[in-house]
Tab-separated table of C-alpha atoms in Angstrom:
chain	number	residue	atom	x	y	z
A	6	MET	CA	206.905	-65.134	207.261
A	7	MET	CA	210.714	-64.256	206.275
A	8	GLU	CA	211.244	-62.198	203.540
A	9	ALA	CA	213.333	-63.164	200.647
A	10	VAL	CA	216.898	-62.197	200.446
A	11	HIS	CA	217.742	-61.774	196.652
A	12	VAL	CA	221.215	-63.108	195.352
A	13	PRO	CA	223.339	-59.876	194.712
A	14	PRO	CA	225.194	-59.859	191.261
A	15	PHE	CA	228.274	-61.990	191.416
A	16	GLU	CA	230.764	-59.050	190.972
A	17	ARG	CA	229.201	-57.477	193.981
A	18	PHE	CA	229.327	-60.763	195.924
A	19	TYR	CA	233.087	-61.197	195.020
A	20	GLU	CA	233.973	-57.249	195.865
A	21	GLU	CA	232.493	-58.006	199.257
A	22	HIS	CA	233.839	-60.947	200.276
A	23	ARG	CA	237.546	-61.198	198.420
A	24	SER	CA	239.290	-59.669	201.712
A	25	ALA	CA	237.846	-62.001	203.859
A	26	VAL	CA	238.345	-65.169	201.473
A	27	LEU	CA	242.301	-63.917	200.833
A	28	SER	CA	242.815	-63.522	204.597
A	29	GLN	CA	241.538	-66.773	205.521
A	30	LEU	CA	243.245	-68.484	202.759
A	31	ARG	CA	246.354	-67.073	203.903
A	32	ARG	CA	246.362	-67.754	207.316
A	33	MET	CA	245.471	-71.369	206.209
A	34	LEU	CA	247.918	-71.907	203.290
A	35	GLY	CA	250.557	-69.036	203.255
A	36	ARG	CA	250.609	-65.986	200.926
A	37	GLU	CA	252.140	-68.093	198.207
A	38	ASP	CA	249.816	-71.174	197.940
A	39	ALA	CA	246.767	-68.528	198.683
A	40	GLU	CA	246.938	-66.793	195.364
A	41	ASP	CA	246.013	-70.040	193.489
A	42	ALA	CA	243.484	-70.922	196.164
A	43	PHE	CA	241.671	-67.790	195.997
A	44	GLN	CA	241.030	-68.049	192.353
A	45	GLU	CA	239.881	-71.668	192.557
A	46	THR	CA	237.465	-70.398	195.847
A	47	PHE	CA	235.665	-68.013	193.087
A	48	LEU	CA	235.835	-70.290	190.205
A	49	ARG	CA	234.081	-72.728	192.715
A	50	ALA	CA	231.355	-69.995	193.726
A	51	LEU	CA	230.816	-68.831	190.104
A	52	ARG	CA	229.920	-72.304	188.943
A	53	ALA	CA	227.526	-72.828	192.020
A	54	TYR	CA	226.099	-69.210	192.259
A	55	PRO	CA	223.337	-69.196	189.567
A	56	LYS	CA	221.854	-72.384	191.761
A	57	LEU	CA	221.565	-70.450	195.047
A	58	GLU	CA	218.316	-69.577	195.957
A	59	HIS	CA	218.658	-66.468	198.453
A	60	GLY	CA	221.488	-64.117	198.891
A	61	ALA	CA	221.780	-64.776	203.026
A	62	HIS	CA	224.895	-65.844	204.710
A	63	LEU	CA	227.017	-65.137	201.569
A	64	ARG	CA	230.016	-64.579	203.320
A	65	ALA	CA	229.781	-67.854	205.458
A	66	TRP	CA	229.466	-69.846	202.032
A	67	ALA	CA	232.346	-67.963	200.647
A	68	LEU	CA	234.556	-68.614	203.483
A	69	THR	CA	233.239	-72.281	203.443
A	70	ILE	CA	234.346	-72.726	199.855
A	71	ALA	CA	237.857	-71.287	200.724
A	72	ARG	CA	237.998	-73.816	203.600
A	73	ASN	CA	237.545	-76.649	201.289
A	74	VAL	CA	239.729	-75.406	198.687
A	75	ALA	CA	242.402	-74.849	201.312
A	76	LEU	CA	242.024	-78.470	202.836
A	77	ASP	CA	241.787	-79.994	199.086
A	78	ALA	CA	245.437	-78.252	198.719
A	79	ARG	CA	246.928	-79.567	201.992
A	80	ARG	CA	245.723	-82.972	201.117
A	81	ARG	CA	247.042	-82.935	197.823
A	82	ASP	CA	250.364	-81.951	199.263
A	83	ARG	CA	250.299	-84.443	201.541
A	84	LEU	CA	249.513	-87.229	199.048
A	85	THR	CA	252.885	-89.313	198.687
A	86	SER	CA	253.195	-92.993	197.115
A	87	ALA	CA	252.723	-94.500	200.673
A	88	ASP	CA	249.143	-92.991	200.900
A	89	VAL	CA	248.246	-95.080	198.167
A	90	PRO	CA	245.916	-97.845	199.353
A	91	ASP	CA	246.763	-101.414	198.518
A	92	LEU	CA	244.544	-103.707	196.239
A	93	GLU	CA	242.667	-105.260	198.768
A	94	SER	CA	241.326	-101.719	200.347
A	95	VAL	CA	240.439	-100.416	196.867
A	96	ASP	CA	236.983	-101.344	197.385
A	97	GLU	CA	236.406	-100.302	200.891
A	98	PRO	CA	234.790	-96.269	201.386
A	99	LEU	CA	237.044	-93.475	201.749
A	100	PRO	CA	236.805	-92.084	205.070
A	101	TYR	CA	235.176	-88.630	203.806
A	102	GLU	CA	232.580	-90.730	201.725
A	103	GLU	CA	231.683	-92.671	204.763
A	104	LEU	CA	231.140	-89.458	207.124
A	105	ARG	CA	229.096	-87.984	204.152
A	106	ARG	CA	226.720	-90.994	204.353
A	107	LEU	CA	226.513	-91.044	207.987
A	108	THR	CA	225.593	-87.313	208.229
A	109	ALA	CA	223.568	-87.156	205.179
A	110	ASP	CA	220.305	-86.833	207.011
A	111	LEU	CA	221.441	-84.449	209.519
A	112	PRO	CA	220.096	-80.632	209.383
A	113	HIS	CA	222.264	-78.582	207.545
A	114	LYS	CA	224.169	-76.885	210.327
A	115	GLU	CA	224.527	-79.925	211.983
A	116	ARG	CA	225.911	-82.171	209.395
A	117	ALA	CA	228.513	-79.080	208.366
A	118	ALA	CA	229.531	-78.891	211.876
A	119	VAL	CA	229.981	-82.842	212.520
A	120	PHE	CA	231.787	-82.850	208.976
A	121	LEU	CA	234.276	-79.848	209.503
A	122	ARG	CA	234.838	-81.240	213.221
A	123	TYR	CA	235.604	-85.013	212.450
A	124	GLY	CA	236.240	-84.951	208.777
A	125	TYR	CA	238.748	-81.979	208.971
A	126	GLU	CA	239.752	-81.996	212.439
A	127	LEU	CA	238.802	-78.265	212.562
A	128	SER	CA	238.551	-76.014	215.897
A	129	TYR	CA	235.143	-74.737	216.932
A	130	ASP	CA	236.521	-71.677	216.529
A	131	ASP	CA	237.092	-72.225	212.779
A	132	ILE	CA	233.710	-73.880	212.187
A	133	GLY	CA	231.890	-71.393	213.770
A	134	THR	CA	233.660	-68.883	211.432
A	135	ALA	CA	232.729	-71.111	208.409
A	136	LEU	CA	229.246	-71.372	209.498
A	137	GLY	CA	228.894	-67.731	210.394
A	138	SER	CA	228.211	-68.361	214.057
A	139	SER	CA	230.185	-68.347	217.363
A	140	ALA	CA	232.525	-71.246	218.479
A	141	GLU	CA	229.978	-72.308	221.367
A	142	ALA	CA	227.191	-72.407	218.391
A	143	ALA	CA	229.605	-74.515	216.669
A	144	ARG	CA	230.021	-76.944	219.348
A	145	GLN	CA	226.285	-76.903	220.272
A	146	ALA	CA	225.504	-77.954	216.475
A	147	THR	CA	228.387	-80.782	216.449
A	148	SER	CA	227.138	-81.942	219.561
A	149	SER	CA	223.713	-82.225	218.547
A	150	GLY	CA	224.417	-83.730	215.283
A	151	VAL	CA	226.582	-86.603	217.080
A	152	ARG	CA	223.569	-87.148	219.282
A	153	ARG	CA	221.084	-87.442	216.596
A	154	LEU	CA	223.544	-90.031	214.849
A	155	ARG	CA	223.956	-92.086	217.856
A	156	ARG	CA	220.264	-92.253	218.051
A	157	LYS	CA	219.688	-93.142	214.561
A	158	GLU	CA	222.496	-96.048	214.784
A	159	LEU	CA	220.502	-97.592	217.797
A	160	PRO	CA	218.466	-100.705	217.095
C-alpha cells in the first residue's frame, strides 16, 4: 500500500523547482525569451496546483509545463501567414488534436511519451527528463504506447 504524499505549499514548490525550470527554458529558448516563459510556466502551475492530488513527481510536472510553454512560444514565433490553412482544410482536425484523440486511452506515461515524441519531435533524453525518468525508459514507454495503438487500430 502506498503512503499518500501531501502537496507542499505552492511557495515551497516554486522555491524548490524554479532553478530547474529556468535552466530548461534558457536551454530551449535562450536567456531573453526564457524570462517570459518562466512566468507563464508558474502561472499555469499555480492555476493547476489546487487540483493536484499528491506531491509525487512535482519536478517532472513542472518541467513538463515549462517544456509545453517553450514549445508554444516556438510555435507562435514560427507562425506566419503562410501557415494559415486554406478554407477547404479549416474543418480538418489539427495534427495535435488528432494525436490527442489517438492517445487518449493510453496509460499516462505512454501517452505523454508518444505525444512528446511524435507531437513535439523531442529526443528520448528530453522525454525522459520531462517524465522524470531515463532516456531508455522514455524509449520503452514510447514503444509500448505505439504497440498499443497499433493493436487498437487492427480490426
